[in-house]
């Protein structure tokens, strides 16, 4: 039995046993849904609210589907028309929503630390789930990426994983590294142009590299990341063509990786910038599987937080 999760705001310090438990729970849910039925009713009568202050396609839709498929009621709060636009501070919005008896709030926001702040201000038993806070964390993406890798290569202690792109602005990179480190991954390489790499002390379990041809050599998994222009100043945005030339994953580069290297990307993709179309759509790509796994992992997380 793992310790009970009350909220999910980060994977930092999450023990291996909890990550493996969630992976196995997601696989059990996937198997239970494999024969036509997509609906389990473990959360009937519970209410989940999506509170997204930043754009989202995959994360928001998959949280919504996950909650529906567990039988919960879902409210998608349209933050464009919320009272935050009238000057209401976020914890007053939280208390207002809590007064309506919610079981979980899934929050995405451009500010680092927002989800943790909500856990400190919450006055009810509501579970707070971080769906991405600035460049800080995206824990369910880290978990679904771990699940996607686990399905093919559960032997993390033998794996070399290369994450390439805009590492310093990426909450996905951070959460992936926390999950991969907890799972005992042999080697994690972070690669990108010097201006987009983090400080090495922030990532003590990783090798930081600037040359993608070297970083992908022998890799068992490669995860590409988008340039997060919305978190950069205009002068930091690299030229697209030269970026693709040095850091884009094309067939030739992929051939340097280990045979059968899994190609992953959290989306949204920018084709011919961080990944060539024929790789994104090629046989080694697991990108759409990540999307499918996102629903199962978010079902596992909601189930874990709301039923135990
Ligand atoms: N969808 C991911 C995120 O929200 C990755 C990205 O936007 O590039 O962080």
CSV table of C-alpha atoms and ligand atoms in Angstrom, one decimal:
chain,number,residue,atom,x,y,z
A,1,UNK,CA,0.0,0.0,0.0
A,2,UNK,CA,1.4,3.4,-1.0
A,3,UNK,CA,1.0,6.6,1.1
A,4,UNK,CA,-2.2,8.3,0.2
A,5,UNK,CA,-1.9,11.1,-2.3
A,6,UNK,CA,-3.9,14.2,-1.2
A,7,UNK,CA,-3.0,16.5,-4.1
A,8,UNK,CA,-0.9,16.2,-7.2
A,9,UNK,CA,1.2,19.3,-7.8
A,10,UNK,CA,4.7,17.8,-8.7
A,11,UNK,CA,6.6,14.6,-9.1
A,12,UNK,CA,9.5,15.9,-7.2
A,13,UNK,CA,10.1,13.5,-4.3
A,14,UNK,CA,7.4,11.2,-5.4
A,15,UNK,CA,8.7,7.7,-4.5
A,16,UNK,CA,9.2,5.0,-7.1
A,17,UNK,CA,6.5,2.9,-5.5
A,18,UNK,CA,3.8,5.5,-6.0
A,19,UNK,CA,4.8,6.1,-9.6
A,20,UNK,CA,4.7,2.4,-10.3
A,21,UNK,CA,1.4,2.0,-8.5
A,22,UNK,CA,-0.1,4.8,-10.7
A,23,UNK,CA,1.4,3.2,-13.9
A,24,UNK,CA,-0.1,-0.2,-12.9
A,25,UNK,CA,-3.5,1.4,-12.1
A,26,UNK,CA,-3.5,3.2,-15.5
A,27,UNK,CA,-2.8,-0.1,-17.2
A,28,UNK,CA,-5.5,-1.9,-15.3
A,29,UNK,CA,-8.0,0.9,-16.3
A,30,UNK,CA,-6.8,0.6,-20.0
A,31,UNK,CA,-7.4,-3.2,-19.9
A,32,UNK,CA,-10.8,-2.7,-18.3
A,33,UNK,CA,-11.8,-0.3,-21.1
A,34,UNK,CA,-10.3,-2.6,-23.8
A,35,UNK,CA,-13.5,-4.5,-24.6
A,36,UNK,CA,-15.8,-1.8,-25.8
A,37,UNK,CA,-16.9,-0.2,-22.5
A,38,UNK,CA,-15.2,3.1,-21.8
A,39,UNK,CA,-17.1,3.8,-18.7
A,40,UNK,CA,-16.2,2.8,-15.1
A,41,UNK,CA,-18.3,4.3,-12.4
A,42,UNK,CA,-16.0,4.7,-9.5
A,43,UNK,CA,-16.5,8.4,-9.3
A,44,UNK,CA,-20.3,8.6,-9.7
A,45,UNK,CA,-21.6,11.6,-7.8
A,46,UNK,CA,-18.2,13.3,-7.6
A,47,UNK,CA,-17.5,16.7,-9.3
A,48,UNK,CA,-14.3,17.7,-11.1
A,49,UNK,CA,-13.7,21.2,-12.2
A,50,UNK,CA,-11.2,22.2,-15.0
A,51,UNK,CA,-9.7,25.6,-14.3
A,52,UNK,CA,-7.4,26.4,-17.3
A,53,UNK,CA,-5.8,29.9,-17.6
A,54,UNK,CA,-3.5,28.8,-20.4
A,55,UNK,CA,-4.4,27.1,-23.7
A,56,UNK,CA,-4.6,23.3,-23.8
A,57,UNK,CA,-5.8,20.7,-26.3
A,58,UNK,CA,-4.6,17.3,-24.9
A,59,UNK,CA,-4.5,17.9,-21.2
A,60,UNK,CA,-7.9,19.6,-20.8
A,61,UNK,CA,-9.7,17.2,-23.0
A,62,UNK,CA,-8.2,14.2,-21.5
A,63,UNK,CA,-8.9,15.3,-17.9
A,64,UNK,CA,-12.5,15.9,-19.0
A,65,UNK,CA,-12.8,12.5,-20.7
A,66,UNK,CA,-11.1,10.8,-17.7
A,67,UNK,CA,-13.5,12.3,-15.3
A,68,UNK,CA,-16.6,11.4,-17.5
A,69,UNK,CA,-15.3,7.9,-18.0
A,70,UNK,CA,-15.1,7.4,-14.2
A,71,UNK,CA,-18.7,8.6,-13.9
A,72,UNK,CA,-17.9,12.0,-12.4
A,73,UNK,CA,-19.6,15.3,-13.3
A,74,UNK,CA,-17.3,17.7,-15.0
A,75,UNK,CA,-17.4,21.5,-15.1
A,76,UNK,CA,-15.2,23.4,-17.5
A,77,UNK,CA,-14.8,26.8,-16.0
A,78,UNK,CA,-14.3,29.4,-18.7
A,79,UNK,CA,-11.5,31.5,-17.2
A,80,UNK,CA,-11.9,34.2,-19.9
A,81,UNK,CA,-15.2,35.3,-18.3
A,82,UNK,CA,-14.2,34.6,-14.7
A,83,UNK,CA,-14.1,37.2,-11.9
A,84,UNK,CA,-10.3,37.2,-12.0
A,85,UNK,CA,-10.8,39.6,-14.9
A,86,UNK,CA,-12.6,41.8,-12.4
A,87,UNK,CA,-9.7,41.7,-10.0
A,88,UNK,CA,-10.7,38.8,-7.8
A,89,UNK,CA,-7.5,37.1,-6.4
A,90,UNK,CA,-7.1,33.4,-7.1
A,91,UNK,CA,-7.7,32.2,-3.6
A,92,UNK,CA,-11.0,34.0,-3.4
A,93,UNK,CA,-12.0,32.3,-6.7
A,94,UNK,CA,-10.9,29.0,-5.0
A,95,UNK,CA,-13.0,29.6,-1.9
A,96,UNK,CA,-16.0,30.5,-4.1
A,97,UNK,CA,-15.6,27.3,-6.1
A,98,UNK,CA,-15.1,25.2,-3.0
A,99,UNK,CA,-18.3,26.6,-1.5
A,100,UNK,CA,-20.1,24.7,-4.4
A,101,UNK,CA,-18.7,21.4,-3.1
A,102,UNK,CA,-16.1,20.2,-5.6
A,103,UNK,CA,-14.0,17.1,-5.2
A,104,UNK,CA,-11.1,18.0,-7.5
A,105,UNK,CA,-9.8,21.1,-9.2
A,106,UNK,CA,-7.5,20.7,-12.2
A,107,UNK,CA,-5.6,23.9,-12.7
A,108,UNK,CA,-3.3,25.2,-15.4
A,109,UNK,CA,-1.7,28.6,-15.0
A,110,UNK,CA,1.3,30.6,-16.4
A,111,UNK,CA,2.6,31.2,-12.9
A,112,UNK,CA,5.0,28.8,-11.3
A,113,UNK,CA,3.8,27.5,-7.9
A,114,UNK,CA,0.0,28.3,-8.4
A,115,UNK,CA,-1.1,24.7,-7.7
A,116,UNK,CA,0.9,24.5,-4.5
A,117,UNK,CA,-0.5,27.9,-3.5
A,118,UNK,CA,-4.0,26.6,-4.0
A,119,UNK,CA,-3.3,23.5,-1.8
A,120,UNK,CA,-2.3,25.9,1.0
A,121,UNK,CA,-5.4,28.1,0.7
A,122,UNK,CA,-7.9,25.2,0.2
A,123,UNK,CA,-10.5,25.1,3.0
A,124,UNK,CA,-12.3,21.9,2.0
A,125,UNK,CA,-11.2,18.4,1.1
A,126,UNK,CA,-10.9,19.3,-2.5
A,127,UNK,CA,-7.9,17.7,-4.3
A,128,UNK,CA,-5.8,20.1,-6.4
A,129,UNK,CA,-4.2,18.7,-9.5
A,130,UNK,CA,-1.6,20.6,-11.4
A,131,UNK,CA,-2.1,20.5,-15.2
A,132,UNK,CA,1.0,22.7,-15.8
A,133,UNK,CA,2.2,25.8,-13.8
A,134,UNK,CA,4.6,28.0,-15.8
A,135,UNK,CA,7.8,26.3,-16.5
A,136,UNK,CA,7.7,24.4,-13.2
A,137,UNK,CA,5.8,21.1,-13.4
A,138,UNK,CA,3.4,19.0,-15.4
A,139,UNK,CA,3.1,15.9,-13.3
A,140,UNK,CA,0.4,14.0,-15.2
A,141,UNK,CA,2.5,14.4,-18.4
A,142,UNK,CA,5.5,13.0,-16.5
A,143,UNK,CA,3.4,10.1,-15.4
A,144,UNK,CA,1.9,9.3,-18.8
A,145,UNK,CA,5.4,9.5,-20.4
A,146,UNK,CA,6.6,7.0,-17.8
A,147,UNK,CA,3.7,4.8,-18.6
A,148,UNK,CA,4.4,5.0,-22.4
A,149,UNK,CA,8.0,4.0,-21.8
A,150,UNK,CA,7.1,1.3,-19.3
A,151,UNK,CA,4.8,-0.5,-21.8
A,152,UNK,CA,7.9,-1.2,-24.0
A,153,UNK,CA,10.8,-0.9,-21.7
A,154,UNK,CA,10.0,-1.5,-18.0
A,155,UNK,CA,13.8,-2.0,-17.4
A,156,UNK,CA,14.5,1.7,-16.6
A,157,UNK,CA,17.9,0.7,-15.1
A,158,UNK,CA,19.1,-0.2,-18.6
A,159,UNK,CA,17.7,2.9,-20.4
A,160,UNK,CA,19.3,6.0,-21.9
A,161,UNK,CA,16.7,8.7,-22.4
A,162,UNK,CA,17.5,11.8,-24.3
A,163,UNK,CA,15.2,14.9,-24.0
A,164,UNK,CA,15.9,17.5,-26.6
A,165,UNK,CA,14.6,21.1,-27.1
A,166,UNK,CA,13.7,24.0,-25.0
A,167,UNK,CA,14.6,22.4,-21.7
A,168,UNK,CA,14.8,25.5,-19.5
A,169,UNK,CA,11.2,26.6,-20.2
A,170,UNK,CA,9.7,23.1,-20.1
A,171,UNK,CA,7.6,21.9,-17.3
A,172,UNK,CA,7.4,18.6,-19.1
A,173,UNK,CA,11.2,18.1,-19.0
A,174,UNK,CA,11.2,18.8,-15.3
A,175,UNK,CA,8.4,16.3,-14.5
A,176,UNK,CA,9.8,13.7,-16.9
A,177,UNK,CA,13.2,14.0,-15.2
A,178,UNK,CA,11.6,13.5,-11.7
A,179,UNK,CA,9.7,10.4,-12.9
A,180,UNK,CA,12.7,8.9,-14.8
A,181,UNK,CA,15.0,9.5,-11.9
A,182,UNK,CA,12.7,8.0,-9.4
A,183,UNK,CA,12.3,5.0,-11.7
A,184,UNK,CA,16.1,4.5,-11.7
A,185,UNK,CA,16.8,5.4,-15.4
A,186,UNK,CA,20.4,4.6,-16.2
A,187,UNK,CA,21.1,7.8,-18.0
A,188,UNK,CA,19.1,11.0,-18.7
A,189,UNK,CA,20.6,13.4,-21.3
A,190,UNK,CA,19.2,16.9,-21.6
A,191,UNK,CA,20.1,18.5,-24.9
A,192,UNK,CA,19.5,21.9,-26.6
A,193,UNK,CA,21.2,25.2,-27.5
A,194,UNK,CA,23.1,26.7,-24.6
A,195,UNK,CA,20.5,29.5,-24.3
A,196,UNK,CA,17.7,27.0,-23.7
A,197,UNK,CA,19.6,24.7,-21.3
A,198,UNK,CA,19.0,24.8,-17.5
A,199,UNK,CA,21.6,25.2,-14.8
A,200,UNK,CA,23.3,21.8,-14.3
A,201,UNK,CA,22.7,22.0,-10.5
A,202,UNK,CA,18.9,22.0,-11.1
A,203,UNK,CA,19.3,18.6,-12.8
A,204,UNK,CA,21.9,16.7,-10.8
A,205,UNK,CA,20.8,13.3,-12.1
A,206,UNK,CA,21.2,14.4,-15.8
A,207,UNK,CA,23.9,14.9,-18.4
A,208,UNK,CA,23.6,18.3,-20.1
A,209,UNK,CA,24.7,18.4,-23.7
A,210,UNK,CA,24.6,20.8,-26.6
A,211,UNK,CA,25.3,18.5,-29.5
A,212,UNK,CA,22.2,16.5,-30.5
A,213,UNK,CA,24.1,14.0,-32.6
A,214,UNK,CA,26.1,13.0,-29.6
A,215,UNK,CA,23.1,13.2,-27.2
A,216,UNK,CA,21.0,10.8,-29.3
A,217,UNK,CA,23.8,8.3,-29.8
A,218,UNK,CA,22.6,4.9,-28.4
A,219,UNK,CA,19.4,6.4,-26.8
A,220,UNK,CA,16.6,4.0,-26.1
A,221,UNK,CA,14.0,6.8,-25.9
A,222,UNK,CA,14.1,10.3,-27.3
A,223,UNK,CA,11.6,13.0,-26.2
A,224,UNK,CA,11.4,16.2,-28.3
A,225,UNK,CA,10.2,19.5,-26.9
A,226,UNK,CA,8.7,22.5,-28.6
A,227,UNK,CA,10.3,25.9,-28.4
A,228,UNK,CA,8.1,27.6,-25.8
A,229,UNK,CA,8.0,31.0,-27.4
A,230,UNK,CA,5.4,32.3,-25.0
A,231,UNK,CA,8.0,32.0,-22.2
A,232,UNK,CA,10.8,33.6,-24.1
A,233,UNK,CA,11.7,37.2,-25.0
A,234,UNK,CA,11.7,37.8,-28.8
A,235,UNK,CA,15.5,37.9,-29.0
A,236,UNK,CA,15.8,34.4,-27.4
A,237,UNK,CA,13.7,32.7,-30.1
A,238,UNK,CA,16.1,30.8,-32.3
A,239,UNK,CA,15.9,30.9,-36.1
A,240,UNK,CA,13.7,28.0,-37.2
A,241,UNK,CA,15.8,26.7,-40.1
A,242,UNK,CA,19.1,26.7,-38.1
A,243,UNK,CA,17.3,25.2,-35.1
A,244,UNK,CA,15.9,22.3,-37.2
A,245,UNK,CA,19.4,21.8,-38.7
A,246,UNK,CA,21.0,21.4,-35.3
A,247,UNK,CA,18.2,20.1,-33.1
A,248,UNK,CA,15.5,18.7,-35.3
A,249,UNK,CA,14.9,14.9,-35.2
A,250,UNK,CA,15.2,13.6,-38.7
A,251,UNK,CA,15.6,10.0,-40.0
A,252,UNK,CA,19.4,10.4,-40.2
A,253,UNK,CA,19.7,11.5,-36.6
A,254,UNK,CA,17.3,8.8,-35.4
A,255,UNK,CA,19.6,6.2,-37.0
A,256,UNK,CA,22.2,7.1,-34.4
A,257,UNK,CA,19.9,6.1,-31.6
A,258,UNK,CA,19.5,2.5,-30.3
A,259,UNK,CA,17.5,0.2,-32.6
A,260,UNK,CA,13.8,0.7,-32.0
A,261,UNK,CA,14.3,3.9,-30.0
A,262,UNK,CA,10.9,5.2,-28.9
A,263,UNK,CA,10.2,8.7,-30.3
A,264,UNK,CA,8.0,10.8,-28.0
A,265,UNK,CA,6.7,14.4,-27.9
A,266,UNK,CA,4.2,15.9,-25.4
A,267,UNK,CA,2.6,18.0,-28.2
A,268,UNK,CA,1.8,20.4,-29.6
A,269,UNK,CA,4.2,19.5,-32.4
A,270,UNK,CA,6.0,22.0,-34.5
A,271,UNK,CA,6.8,20.0,-37.6
A,272,UNK,CA,10.1,20.7,-39.4
A,273,UNK,CA,11.3,22.6,-36.3
A,274,UNK,CA,11.9,20.1,-33.6
A,275,UNK,CA,10.8,17.0,-35.5
A,276,UNK,CA,10.6,16.0,-39.2
A,277,UNK,CA,7.2,15.0,-40.4
A,278,UNK,CA,8.3,11.6,-41.5
A,279,UNK,CA,9.7,10.9,-38.0
A,280,UNK,CA,6.6,12.2,-36.2
A,281,UNK,CA,4.4,10.0,-38.4
A,282,UNK,CA,6.9,7.1,-38.6
A,283,UNK,CA,6.9,3.7,-37.1
A,284,UNK,CA,9.0,4.6,-34.1
A,285,UNK,CA,6.7,7.5,-33.1
A,286,UNK,CA,4.6,6.9,-30.0
A,287,UNK,CA,3.2,10.4,-29.9
A,288,UNK,CA,-0.5,9.4,-30.4
A,289,UNK,CA,0.0,6.6,-27.9
A,290,UNK,CA,1.1,9.2,-25.4
A,291,UNK,CA,-2.2,11.0,-26.0
A,292,UNK,CA,-4.2,7.8,-25.5
A,293,UNK,CA,-2.2,7.0,-22.3
A,294,UNK,CA,-2.9,10.5,-21.1
A,295,UNK,CA,-6.6,9.6,-20.6
A,296,UNK,CA,-5.8,6.4,-18.7
A,297,UNK,CA,-3.2,8.0,-16.5
A,298,UNK,CA,-5.5,10.9,-15.7
A,299,UNK,CA,-8.2,8.3,-14.8
A,300,UNK,CA,-5.7,6.6,-12.6
A,301,UNK,CA,-4.8,9.9,-10.9
A,302,UNK,CA,-8.4,11.0,-10.3
A,303,UNK,CA,-9.4,7.6,-9.1
A,304,UNK,CA,-6.4,7.6,-6.7
A,305,UNK,CA,-7.1,11.0,-5.3
A,306,UNK,CA,-10.8,10.7,-5.0
A,307,UNK,CA,-11.6,7.1,-4.0
A,308,UNK,CA,-8.9,6.0,-1.5
B,1,LIG,N1,1.7,20.6,-23.7
B,1,LIG,C1,2.9,20.7,-22.9
B,1,LIG,C2,2.7,21.7,-21.8
B,1,LIG,O1,1.6,22.2,-21.6
B,1,LIG,C3,4.1,20.9,-23.8
B,1,LIG,C4,4.0,22.2,-24.6
B,1,LIG,O2,3.1,23.0,-24.5
B,1,LIG,O3,5.0,22.4,-25.3
B,1,LIG,O4,3.7,22.0,-21.2
